[in-house]
Amino acid sequence: MTSTDDPFPEFAATRRLILKGAVGVALIGLGEFSFGPVPALAAANDKWPEGAFKQKGEADAIKALYGKTAEVSDKVKLDAPEIAENGAVVPMSVTTTLTDVTSISFLVANNPNALAASYNIPPGTIPSVANRLKMAKTSNVTVIVEAAGKLYSATREVKVTVGGCGG
Amino acid sequence: MASTIRVRATATGDTTEVQALIQHPMDSGFVKDAKGNLIPPHFIQQLAFECNGKTVFLADWGTAVSKDPYIKFSFKGGNKGDDLKISWVDNKGASDTTTAKIQ
Amino acid sequence: MKMISRRIPILALAAAFVLLATTSTSLLAAASEADFNAAYAEAEAANKQAGAQRDQWTTTAATLANAKKAAESGNFDSAVAEAREAEALAKASVFQATHEKDAWKAAVIR
Amino acid sequence: MNLRPAIRLASAAFGLATLLSAALPAGAADSVDPAADAKAFQNYFTTKFPKLKPADFVNGPYSLNEDMHRQWVEKEEFPPYEFSLEMGKEMFAKPFRNGKSYADCFDNGGIGVRQNYPYFDEREGKVITLELALNRCREANGEAPLSYVKDEMAALTAYMAFTSRGKPFDIKVPNDPRALAAFENGKEYFYTRRGQLNFSCASCHVQNPGERIRAETLAPALGILNAMPIYRSAWGGMGTISRRFTSCNSQIRGVPLEPQSDEYRDLEYYLSYVSNGLPISGPGARP
């Protein structure tokens, strides 16, 4: 495992986290994220990203999973209800016109653990996923699309009311 | 017992749309049972789809995926009659696999 | 037939039960087991009557249980208070069942 | 024994309520006329929701809220009750130990008959619901009855409902005083306020359909049983009619009766009859 000089010490923690998360990526180049070849971290490996799923906050989860931050893009379309009929089953889906998509993730900010689901999109698979997630309470839902090594995101607020009429 | 995986894969042109529903409690570990003690986490962690020996979709799931989880995606390169292998494994190590024909 | 809005009786009822909860009867002398048994029996009888009219309330049963638990732990003051509470709830449910025996017709869609 | 101040107050509150309801014109003559009741019932809902066709009422809250309708359509693509349906089909085909099976207990082998239940049994002089008929079939063939509120019963009724999808409710109230009495008894239960919250079924499903009680959008009473049994996200599982009735009771702090007790059977009789003509859409998914 070679590691280049680290011009950004504050990312050491993230790197350790990723290493601890047993993400078997040979080279970790944590250079400037906006440009420069940054290897796709999550997409390459097939191991369940336990570190990312353990994170409480959304930003930490994204860091743990991808090691970089996302920029909002209107090319990513997140479809989710305005008011969830029931927090236990919230249908959500994402479509994007971005190309070379390698990974898609759904995060629910106010859930105990922000990262809900993460999908590896091999070449030839269309970057569009629908699933049903649980939401603890009203929260921003963010979808992250990793395309050509860069992260793009879309966010929507989904209101969740307490289901059931307690006696 | 019938498999826990229900899947529909339909090919139109060179694109195959896949929908799957899996029978699984997906317990998050945050819920208490009637007597008030926590139900331990029991959820599917990874779900993989393979067609013609190639992984076409891999899902990493956390505790926020609904009970009896559902997933829909499409991929190119599958054609009618091909086999689609679906397999999942959960945090207790349990797993199930099934193979479906693309319609 | 235009439905008459039934807001008023529901609000009146809610007010009744708020008062019910707050009328904690302060007993002068400490209650004894005999007091508890008497109060409990009365509450149970009223609840049985409600059962005969197929309209028991879950809160009556819960309060009866609390009364029994308090009595078992020897705290007869609160046991009697709970039993009185249960009796009031049971009697209210009997009143509801009796009153509704004909009041329901008014709500029927015509 | 002096009347406790609380009880005096409670009865005063009810006094007020009676005063208010007594102001209404006295009810029509007390003869039981199910057909007129059904017409008035359906007319009330179609005027309250002019945009809805009668058949839309079978989708309950989903026909009253656009956002929820979209979520429902998405769920229906691969509905969560698929497993229950599958299990019901398997159970229905599996013969009992004595070689017979459910098909032998129902006309047409139990396929496409759900819309005729509940029916009035002349011999017994009582209403027979589908859930009751299934358990009676089991007992008649030496099998233990199933719980009315658990998954097996839900699976069986889900399969039978599925085979009747689209067929209109066709409930009969014969001109037999006992049948008319059962119908009236069901109607009475439907409109009687109960439980500490002092609600009747009508308080929610007639006076406030489309409104919310806490987080739930209330379904209209018309067509409320057409989608039974239902997979409720709130329960994370299937619910039979018995489970729905008993849980509704406890939600308004009323002690539920035994499943399939006379009141519930008559209530189902009344509710199904007044929804005659609306298509069966079970098994259904609900919030």
XYZ file of C-alpha atoms in Angstrom:
667
model
C 0.000 0.000 0.000
C 1.774 3.152 -1.111
C 0.596 6.479 0.120
C 1.603 9.721 -1.507
C 2.610 12.777 0.633
C -0.520 14.156 2.107
C -0.831 17.885 1.283
C -4.038 17.977 3.313
C -3.403 16.619 6.838
C -6.976 17.215 7.887
C -7.991 14.408 5.591
C -5.768 11.994 7.438
C -8.709 11.072 9.646
C -10.814 10.253 6.654
C -8.029 8.207 5.169
C -7.579 6.274 8.400
C -11.300 5.767 8.500
C -11.283 4.407 4.994
C -8.315 2.176 5.765
C -9.982 1.001 8.960
C -13.114 0.418 6.922
C -11.023 -2.308 5.204
C -11.683 -0.759 1.836
C -9.074 -2.636 -0.170
C -8.095 0.160 -2.521
C -4.429 -0.054 -3.531
C -3.684 3.594 -4.061
C -5.275 6.371 -2.067
C -4.586 9.678 -3.695
C -6.377 12.274 -1.700
C -5.381 15.150 -3.801
C -7.594 18.090 -4.563
C -10.971 16.526 -5.219
C -12.315 18.920 -7.757
C -9.670 17.997 -10.279
C -6.976 15.421 -10.631
C -7.588 11.716 -11.055
C -9.280 10.511 -7.890
C -9.873 6.758 -8.023
C -13.495 5.791 -7.480
C -13.379 4.491 -3.928
C -16.631 2.740 -3.268
C -17.522 1.516 -6.705
C -14.438 -0.590 -7.181
C -14.794 -2.846 -4.187
C -17.647 -5.236 -3.414
C -17.312 -5.319 0.376
C -20.250 -4.059 2.448
C -19.156 -0.509 3.467
C -19.712 -1.018 7.188
C -17.868 2.186 8.096
C -20.175 4.326 5.993
C -23.321 2.675 7.336
C -22.136 3.213 10.917
C -21.799 6.984 10.449
C -24.477 9.081 12.096
C -24.256 12.265 10.043
C -24.817 12.574 6.297
C -21.564 14.374 5.533
C -19.535 11.776 7.469
C -21.335 8.959 5.669
C -20.600 10.475 2.257
C -16.949 10.987 3.285
C -16.641 7.468 4.596
C -18.173 6.046 1.447
C -16.639 8.216 -1.256
C -13.918 10.239 0.491
C -15.098 13.451 -1.179
C -18.019 15.843 -1.215
C -20.784 16.219 -3.773
C -22.077 19.209 -5.662
C -25.747 19.750 -6.329
C -26.671 19.017 -9.943
C -29.940 19.343 -11.798
C -28.915 16.359 -13.888
C -29.846 14.191 -10.890
C -33.614 13.811 -10.453
C -34.790 12.489 -7.060
C -38.446 11.412 -6.978
C -39.878 11.145 -3.442
C -43.280 11.881 -1.912
C -44.040 15.257 -0.356
C -45.675 13.636 2.675
C -44.823 9.986 3.230
C -47.987 7.953 3.788
C -46.028 5.955 6.332
C -42.479 6.323 7.537
C -41.959 2.584 7.309
C -42.441 2.392 3.532
C -41.357 5.509 1.606
C -41.071 4.833 -2.153
C -38.188 6.809 -3.710
C -36.378 6.681 -7.014
C -33.591 8.462 -8.854
C -32.822 8.979 -12.534
C -29.915 10.905 -14.023
C -28.702 12.016 -17.431
C -25.089 11.879 -16.240
C -22.844 9.354 -18.001
C -20.249 6.867 -16.663
C -22.249 6.483 -13.459
C -20.544 4.027 -11.114
C -22.453 4.413 -7.842
C -25.757 5.756 -6.482
C -26.550 6.238 -2.772
C -29.607 7.327 -0.795
C -29.160 9.220 2.491
C -31.816 10.274 5.010
C -30.280 13.042 7.105
C -32.450 12.646 10.235
C -32.322 8.865 10.423
C -30.203 7.370 13.216
C -27.682 6.455 10.506
C -27.840 8.748 7.486
C -26.744 6.242 4.813
C -29.755 4.144 3.845
C -28.670 2.360 0.697
C -25.790 2.382 -1.748
C -25.798 0.814 -5.211
C -22.827 -0.138 -7.412
C -23.693 0.535 -11.044
C -21.454 -1.548 -13.340
C -20.954 -0.356 -16.937
C -24.018 -1.196 -19.063
C -26.433 -0.723 -16.160
C -28.779 2.214 -16.509
C -28.271 4.818 -13.733
C -31.809 4.703 -12.373
C -32.938 2.962 -9.175
C -36.259 2.721 -7.285
C -36.538 1.425 -3.742
C -38.595 1.738 -0.545
C -36.877 3.189 2.503
C -37.688 3.821 6.157
C -37.656 7.330 7.561
C -37.618 8.012 11.304
C -39.094 11.482 10.938
C -39.435 14.413 8.561
C -36.059 14.812 6.926
C -34.064 15.887 3.929
C -33.448 12.965 1.595
C -30.306 13.218 -0.506
C -29.302 11.059 -3.416
C -25.655 10.943 -4.491
C -24.596 9.907 -7.995
C -20.934 9.161 -8.628
C -20.184 9.791 -12.309
C -16.660 9.675 -13.757
C -15.195 9.952 -10.299
C -17.169 13.086 -9.311
C -20.145 13.265 -6.948
C -23.428 14.938 -7.854
C -26.415 15.232 -5.537
C -30.101 16.160 -5.314
C -32.033 16.771 -2.114
C -35.726 16.877 -1.240
C -37.561 17.239 2.035
C -39.983 14.420 2.796
C -42.471 15.019 5.583
C -43.135 12.032 7.793
C -46.055 12.046 10.226
C -46.400 9.523 13.030
C -48.322 6.587 11.602
C -51.051 4.886 13.619
C -53.525 6.381 16.091
C -52.340 5.455 19.552
C -55.048 4.469 22.042
C -40.692 -23.331 1.233
C -40.905 -21.051 -1.777
C -37.897 -18.777 -2.296
C -37.898 -15.457 -0.462
C -37.185 -13.628 -3.718
C -39.906 -12.628 -6.178
C -38.472 -11.213 -9.380
C -39.795 -9.938 -12.679
C -37.304 -9.330 -15.477
C -38.674 -8.174 -18.821
C -36.504 -7.357 -21.824
C -37.598 -4.736 -24.315
C -35.067 -4.209 -27.074
C -31.621 -4.547 -25.495
C -32.759 -3.160 -22.123
C -33.969 -5.463 -19.379
C -36.052 -4.014 -16.558
C -35.703 -5.884 -13.290
C -38.045 -5.641 -10.299
C -37.505 -7.685 -7.153
C -39.374 -8.052 -3.870
C -37.680 -9.978 -1.083
C -39.337 -11.456 1.970
C -37.224 -10.320 4.919
C -38.050 -8.609 8.251
C -35.289 -5.977 7.802
C -35.220 -5.290 11.539
C -33.273 -2.104 12.184
C -32.417 -2.820 15.826
C -34.109 0.398 16.967
C -37.572 -1.122 17.438
C -38.896 -2.560 20.704
C -41.221 -5.577 20.795
C -44.453 -5.811 22.780
C -42.565 -6.621 25.997
C -40.350 -3.578 25.536
C -37.009 -5.155 24.698
C -35.124 -4.224 21.552
C -35.496 -6.462 18.517
C -31.898 -7.120 17.400
C -30.856 -5.844 13.953
C -31.569 -8.388 11.232
C -31.322 -6.919 7.725
C -30.048 -7.776 4.250
C -26.635 -6.205 3.723
C -25.873 -7.135 0.143
C -28.041 -8.067 -2.799
C -26.392 -9.042 -6.075
C -27.782 -9.581 -9.547
C -25.776 -11.522 -12.163
C -26.559 -12.092 -15.808
C -24.420 -14.200 -18.139
C -21.774 -14.410 -15.427
C -21.471 -10.620 -15.071
C -22.633 -8.632 -12.015
C -25.205 -6.219 -13.361
C -26.233 -4.686 -10.042
C -24.966 -4.756 -6.472
C -26.907 -3.247 -3.587
C -25.400 -2.410 -0.190
C -28.297 -1.967 2.242
C -28.432 -0.458 5.711
C -31.029 -0.555 8.470
C -33.244 2.019 6.696
C -34.471 -0.280 3.945
C -38.171 -1.172 4.322
C -39.447 -4.578 5.413
C -40.018 -6.962 2.483
C -37.595 -4.764 0.444
C -38.256 -3.802 -3.172
C -35.776 -2.758 -5.851
C -36.138 -1.753 -9.502
C -33.357 -1.093 -12.048
C -32.584 -1.837 -15.677
C -29.492 -2.922 -17.547
C -28.362 -3.410 -21.108
C -26.988 -6.629 -22.568
C -29.561 -9.106 -21.254
C -31.899 -10.784 -23.730
C -34.991 -12.950 -23.497
C -34.349 -16.373 -22.072
C -31.103 -15.426 -20.314
C -30.727 -16.442 -16.680
C -30.678 -13.739 -14.016
C -29.136 -14.930 -10.752
C -30.211 -13.043 -7.629
C -28.646 -13.610 -4.220
C -28.705 -11.795 -0.895
C -26.852 -12.153 2.409
C -27.889 -10.567 5.706
C -26.023 -9.428 8.816
C -26.639 -12.813 10.477
C -25.012 -14.589 7.566
C -28.273 -16.037 6.317
C -28.698 -15.937 2.531
C -30.918 -17.014 -0.346
C -30.423 -17.354 -4.077
C -32.765 -17.776 -6.984
C -32.509 -17.757 -10.745
C -35.114 -16.244 -13.023
C -35.486 -16.258 -16.802
C -35.641 -12.879 -18.533
C -39.033 -12.708 -20.204
C -79.788 15.149 5.329
C -77.088 17.595 6.277
C -74.872 16.006 8.915
C -74.907 18.042 12.161
C -71.280 18.524 13.206
C -70.769 16.580 16.433
C -67.925 18.771 17.679
C -69.713 19.889 20.829
C -70.272 16.509 22.589
C -66.728 15.368 21.827
C -65.264 18.557 23.309
C -67.597 18.292 26.312
C -66.524 14.718 26.847
C -62.814 15.590 26.663
C -63.359 18.327 29.251
C -65.148 15.831 31.490
C -62.229 13.469 31.485
C -59.639 16.139 32.052
C -61.543 17.078 35.203
C -61.910 13.400 36.078
C -58.138 12.970 36.007
C -57.454 15.985 38.139
C -60.020 15.305 40.862
C -57.530 13.418 42.971
C -59.578 12.717 45.993
C -57.425 13.460 48.972
C -58.302 11.041 51.659
C -58.194 12.182 55.195
C -57.487 8.914 57.012
C -55.023 6.491 55.425
C -56.984 3.949 53.394
C -57.018 0.378 54.612
C -57.132 -2.839 52.700
C -60.860 -3.106 53.456
C -61.447 0.309 51.894
C -59.550 -0.841 48.854
C -61.464 -4.116 48.536
C -64.786 -2.282 48.748
C -63.808 0.365 46.219
C -62.275 -2.235 43.881
C -65.357 -4.466 44.033
C -67.582 -1.546 43.161
C -65.411 -0.562 40.232
C -65.350 -4.137 38.960
C -69.122 -4.420 39.232
C -69.594 -1.247 37.220
C -67.121 -2.518 34.624
C -68.941 -5.853 34.417
C -72.121 -3.941 33.743
C -70.339 -2.076 30.936
C -69.250 -5.457 29.585
C -72.838 -6.642 29.550
C -73.607 -3.622 27.392
C -70.612 -4.470 25.186
C -68.894 -1.133 25.833
C -65.994 -1.482 28.235
C -63.151 0.982 27.971
C -59.497 -0.053 27.790
C -58.631 2.722 30.265
C -60.980 1.231 32.879
C -59.171 -2.073 32.704
C -55.790 -0.309 32.903
C -56.832 1.702 35.945
C -58.206 -1.402 37.670
C -54.857 -3.074 37.093
C -53.022 -0.080 38.563
C -55.298 -0.217 41.605
C -54.522 -3.887 42.128
C -50.793 -3.313 41.696
C -50.840 -0.431 44.203
C -52.781 -2.560 46.687
C -50.348 -5.448 46.302
C -47.468 -3.127 47.109
C -49.378 -2.044 50.202
C -49.955 1.512 49.071
C -53.684 1.534 49.816
C -54.053 5.309 49.516
C -53.254 5.300 45.846
C -54.938 1.895 45.439
C -58.260 3.309 46.605
C -57.790 6.443 44.501
C -57.144 4.282 41.439
C -60.131 2.073 42.236
C -62.348 5.167 42.546
C -60.945 6.381 39.225
C -61.736 3.021 37.622
C -65.230 3.133 39.024
C -65.804 6.599 37.551
C -64.553 5.409 34.155
C -66.674 2.271 34.293
C -69.776 4.266 35.220
C -69.092 6.725 32.426
C -68.851 3.829 29.958
C -72.152 2.417 31.235
C -73.676 5.860 30.802
C -72.296 6.062 27.272
C -73.711 2.655 26.312
C -77.130 3.432 27.787
C -77.245 6.864 26.220
C -76.163 5.626 22.803
C -78.857 2.931 22.801
C -81.083 5.389 20.972
C -78.790 8.340 20.290
C -77.141 6.426 17.423
C -80.225 6.741 15.241
C -79.649 10.483 14.922
C -76.350 9.959 13.146
C -77.663 7.540 10.523
C -77.358 8.699 6.947
C -80.897 9.202 5.608
C -72.960 6.878 48.253
C -72.735 10.404 46.939
C -72.488 10.640 43.181
C -68.833 11.424 42.490
C -68.452 14.980 41.106
C -66.705 13.540 38.066
C -69.621 11.318 37.144
C -72.049 14.203 37.590
C -69.937 16.220 35.219
C -69.642 13.367 32.711
C -73.389 12.882 32.656
C -73.881 16.644 32.281
C -71.641 16.498 29.235
C -73.726 13.706 27.804
C -76.889 15.565 28.686
C -75.662 18.357 26.485
C -75.025 15.861 23.697
C -78.522 14.365 23.943
C -80.034 17.822 23.956
C -78.201 18.545 20.776
C -79.091 15.317 19.009
C -82.699 15.412 20.204
C -83.053 18.618 18.259
C -82.888 16.535 15.110
C -86.158 15.470 13.484
C -87.293 12.134 14.914
C -86.015 9.178 12.792
C -88.240 7.770 10.058
C -90.561 4.939 10.951
C -88.541 2.135 12.449
C -89.078 -0.391 9.643
C -85.788 -1.748 8.343
C -85.290 -1.022 4.648
C -81.781 -2.106 3.618
C -82.221 -1.067 -0.010
C -83.170 2.486 0.963
C -80.296 2.565 3.458
C -77.833 1.496 0.771
C -79.116 4.092 -1.693
C -78.929 6.888 0.903
C -75.476 5.677 2.005
C -74.007 5.644 -1.492
C -75.717 8.941 -2.344
C -74.185 10.631 0.731
C -70.653 9.734 -0.404
C -71.087 10.453 -4.101
C -72.416 13.923 -3.266
C -69.684 14.480 -0.690
C -67.025 13.515 -3.258
C -68.562 14.456 -6.632
C -65.297 13.915 -8.489
C -65.150 10.223 -7.502
C -66.868 7.449 -9.406
C -68.431 4.806 -7.073
C -65.705 2.309 -7.987
C -63.004 4.736 -6.774
C -64.210 4.422 -3.186
C -62.735 0.934 -2.924
C -59.254 2.512 -2.834
C -60.041 4.319 0.414
C -57.676 7.170 1.312
C -55.754 6.779 -1.942
C -58.699 8.171 -3.886
C -58.792 11.273 -1.711
C -55.157 12.390 -1.760
C -53.060 12.848 -4.896
C -49.641 12.456 -3.245
C -50.736 9.267 -1.484
C -52.312 7.980 -4.717
C -48.941 8.265 -6.458
C -47.197 6.382 -3.639
C -49.891 3.689 -3.797
C -49.528 3.258 -7.578
C -45.780 2.894 -7.102
C -46.305 0.235 -4.416
C -48.877 -1.609 -6.528
C -46.215 -2.276 -9.183
C -44.868 -4.973 -6.861
C -47.187 -4.907 -3.860
C -46.077 -6.041 -0.412
C -49.019 -8.493 -0.172
C -47.501 -10.695 -2.929
C -46.127 -13.121 -0.323
C -49.449 -13.420 1.483
C -51.201 -14.049 -1.816
C -48.679 -16.769 -2.695
C -49.055 -18.402 0.732
C -52.856 -18.260 0.446
C -52.767 -19.974 -2.931
C -50.547 -22.734 -1.555
C -52.710 -23.223 1.539
C -55.881 -23.277 -0.540
C -54.561 -26.074 -2.708
C -53.049 -28.170 0.094
C -55.570 -30.876 1.063
C -56.482 -31.439 4.720
C -55.402 -34.641 6.433
C -58.726 -36.203 5.406
C -57.966 -35.518 1.753
C -60.592 -32.831 1.321
C -59.645 -29.170 0.796
C -61.139 -25.711 1.063
C -62.436 -26.031 -2.500
C -64.900 -28.661 -1.270
C -66.473 -26.225 1.206
C -67.241 -23.423 -1.196
C -69.282 -23.276 -4.363
C -67.239 -22.986 -7.507
C -64.315 -24.372 -5.502
C -63.987 -21.086 -3.648
C -62.839 -19.271 -6.783
C -64.464 -15.918 -7.458
C -67.018 -16.137 -4.640
C -65.672 -13.583 -2.137
C -68.172 -10.932 -3.340
C -71.070 -13.021 -1.964
C -69.721 -12.931 1.590
C -70.995 -12.307 4.219
C -74.348 -14.023 3.614
C -77.305 -14.724 5.900
C -77.593 -18.427 6.769
C -81.288 -19.360 6.977
C -80.611 -22.531 8.988
C -78.422 -20.902 11.583
C -80.341 -17.626 11.475
C -77.065 -15.710 11.573
C -74.599 -13.956 9.281
C -71.695 -16.062 7.995
C -68.556 -14.133 7.039
C -65.795 -15.463 4.776
C -63.351 -15.791 7.694
C -65.927 -17.733 9.710
C -66.769 -19.989 6.748
C -63.053 -20.780 6.280
C -62.639 -21.818 9.911
C -65.888 -23.824 9.837
C -64.573 -25.604 6.748
C -61.385 -26.458 8.646
C -63.270 -27.708 11.686
C -65.653 -29.741 9.518
C -62.586 -31.496 8.111
C -60.893 -32.175 11.437
C -58.430 -29.288 11.273
C -57.791 -26.764 14.027
C -59.330 -23.315 13.360
C -56.964 -20.470 12.460
C -56.641 -17.227 14.415
C -58.867 -14.586 12.806
C -56.211 -11.889 13.148
C -53.044 -13.704 12.047
C -51.290 -14.230 8.719
C -52.738 -17.616 7.710
C -56.340 -16.346 7.712
C -55.185 -13.192 5.927
C -53.435 -15.306 3.276
C -56.537 -17.438 2.623
C -58.875 -14.452 2.398
C -56.268 -12.619 0.266
C -56.284 -15.451 -2.268
C -60.087 -15.720 -2.307
C -60.435 -11.953 -2.670
C -57.878 -11.990 -5.490
C -59.967 -14.532 -7.406
C -62.942 -12.134 -7.136
C -61.141 -8.956 -8.150
C -63.395 -6.657 -10.154
C -66.599 -8.523 -9.303
C -69.137 -6.213 -7.653
C -70.209 -6.822 -4.038
C -73.428 -8.861 -4.191
C -74.720 -9.151 -0.619
C -78.287 -10.290 -0.082
C -80.585 -9.401 2.839
C -83.461 -11.869 2.499
C -86.898 -10.809 3.683
C -86.392 -12.780 6.888
C -86.924 -10.861 10.124
C -83.721 -12.364 11.566
C -81.726 -11.155 8.553
C -83.270 -7.701 8.798
C -82.470 -7.695 12.518
C -78.849 -8.652 11.822
C -78.594 -5.856 9.256
C -80.076 -3.355 11.726
C -77.765 -4.638 14.481
C -74.768 -4.031 12.228
C -76.025 -0.562 11.405
C -76.478 0.171 15.113
C -72.915 -0.919 15.904
C -71.634 1.247 13.066
C -73.273 4.417 14.388
C -72.904 3.766 18.153
C -70.272 5.857 19.884
C -67.981 3.786 22.091
C -64.646 3.886 23.892
C -63.297 6.684 26.007
C -62.717 8.807 22.895
C -66.481 8.508 22.328
C -66.217 7.844 18.587
C -68.389 5.617 16.465
C -67.242 4.144 13.134
C -69.337 6.925 11.552
C -67.546 9.691 13.478
C -64.445 8.977 11.402
C -65.598 7.199 8.231
C -68.813 9.120 7.572
C -68.267 12.562 9.057
C -64.536 12.922 8.348
C -63.349 10.834 5.360
C -60.352 12.500 3.712
C -59.533 14.325 6.943
C -56.606 13.239 9.070
C -56.781 11.704 12.521
C -53.256 12.139 13.786
C -51.240 11.052 10.776
C -53.770 8.835 9.079
C -56.068 9.923 6.279
C -59.514 8.505 7.024
C -61.116 6.270 4.405
C -64.769 6.751 3.422
C -67.059 4.051 4.810
C -68.359 3.333 1.312
C -66.234 0.535 -0.129
C -64.132 0.270 3.005
C -64.203 -3.566 3.008
C -63.726 -4.059 -0.738
C -59.940 -4.145 -0.500
C -59.781 -6.502 2.462
C -57.545 -8.146 3.588
C -55.006 -5.308 3.536
C -51.234 -5.113 3.943
C -50.771 -2.072 6.169
C -47.362 -0.353 6.196
C -48.217 0.702 9.754
C -48.521 -2.978 10.739
C -45.786 -4.124 8.412
C -48.069 -7.035 7.685
C -51.468 -8.321 6.584
C -54.706 -7.460 8.343
C -57.983 -9.354 8.130
C -61.343 -7.660 8.645
C -61.337 -9.035 12.219
C -57.950 -7.464 12.908
C -59.121 -4.144 11.496
C -62.322 -4.100 13.603
C -60.568 -5.060 16.854
C -57.689 -2.607 16.335
C -60.129 0.224 15.482
C -61.913 -0.477 18.782
C -58.754 -0.308 20.855
C -57.608 2.845 19.031
C -60.632 4.669 20.472
C -59.964 3.051 23.868
C -62.851 0.612 23.602
C -62.262 -2.967 24.658
C -62.547 -5.041 21.450
C -65.040 -7.900 21.333
C -64.057 -11.440 20.373
C -63.280 -11.632 16.616
C -66.321 -12.920 14.689
C -68.675 -12.154 17.570
C -72.227 -11.384 16.419
C -71.754 -7.595 16.451
C -68.731 -7.805 14.139
C -70.435 -10.276 11.803
C -73.506 -8.005 11.575
C -71.296 -4.931 11.164
C -69.526 -6.600 8.219
C -72.965 -7.560 6.840
C -74.177 -3.954 6.991
C -70.961 -2.437 5.601
C -70.768 -4.929 2.747
C -74.444 -4.576 1.814
C -74.316 -0.784 1.590
C -71.278 -1.153 -0.720
C -73.158 -3.451 -3.094
C -72.196 -2.860 -6.705
C -68.662 -1.697 -5.892
C -65.907 -3.990 -7.217
C -63.817 -6.261 -4.976
C -60.237 -4.941 -5.012
C -58.654 -7.144 -2.366
C -56.025 -7.903 -1.279
C -55.114 -4.222 -0.869
C -52.220 -2.123 0.379
C -52.844 0.688 2.821
C -50.659 3.247 4.686
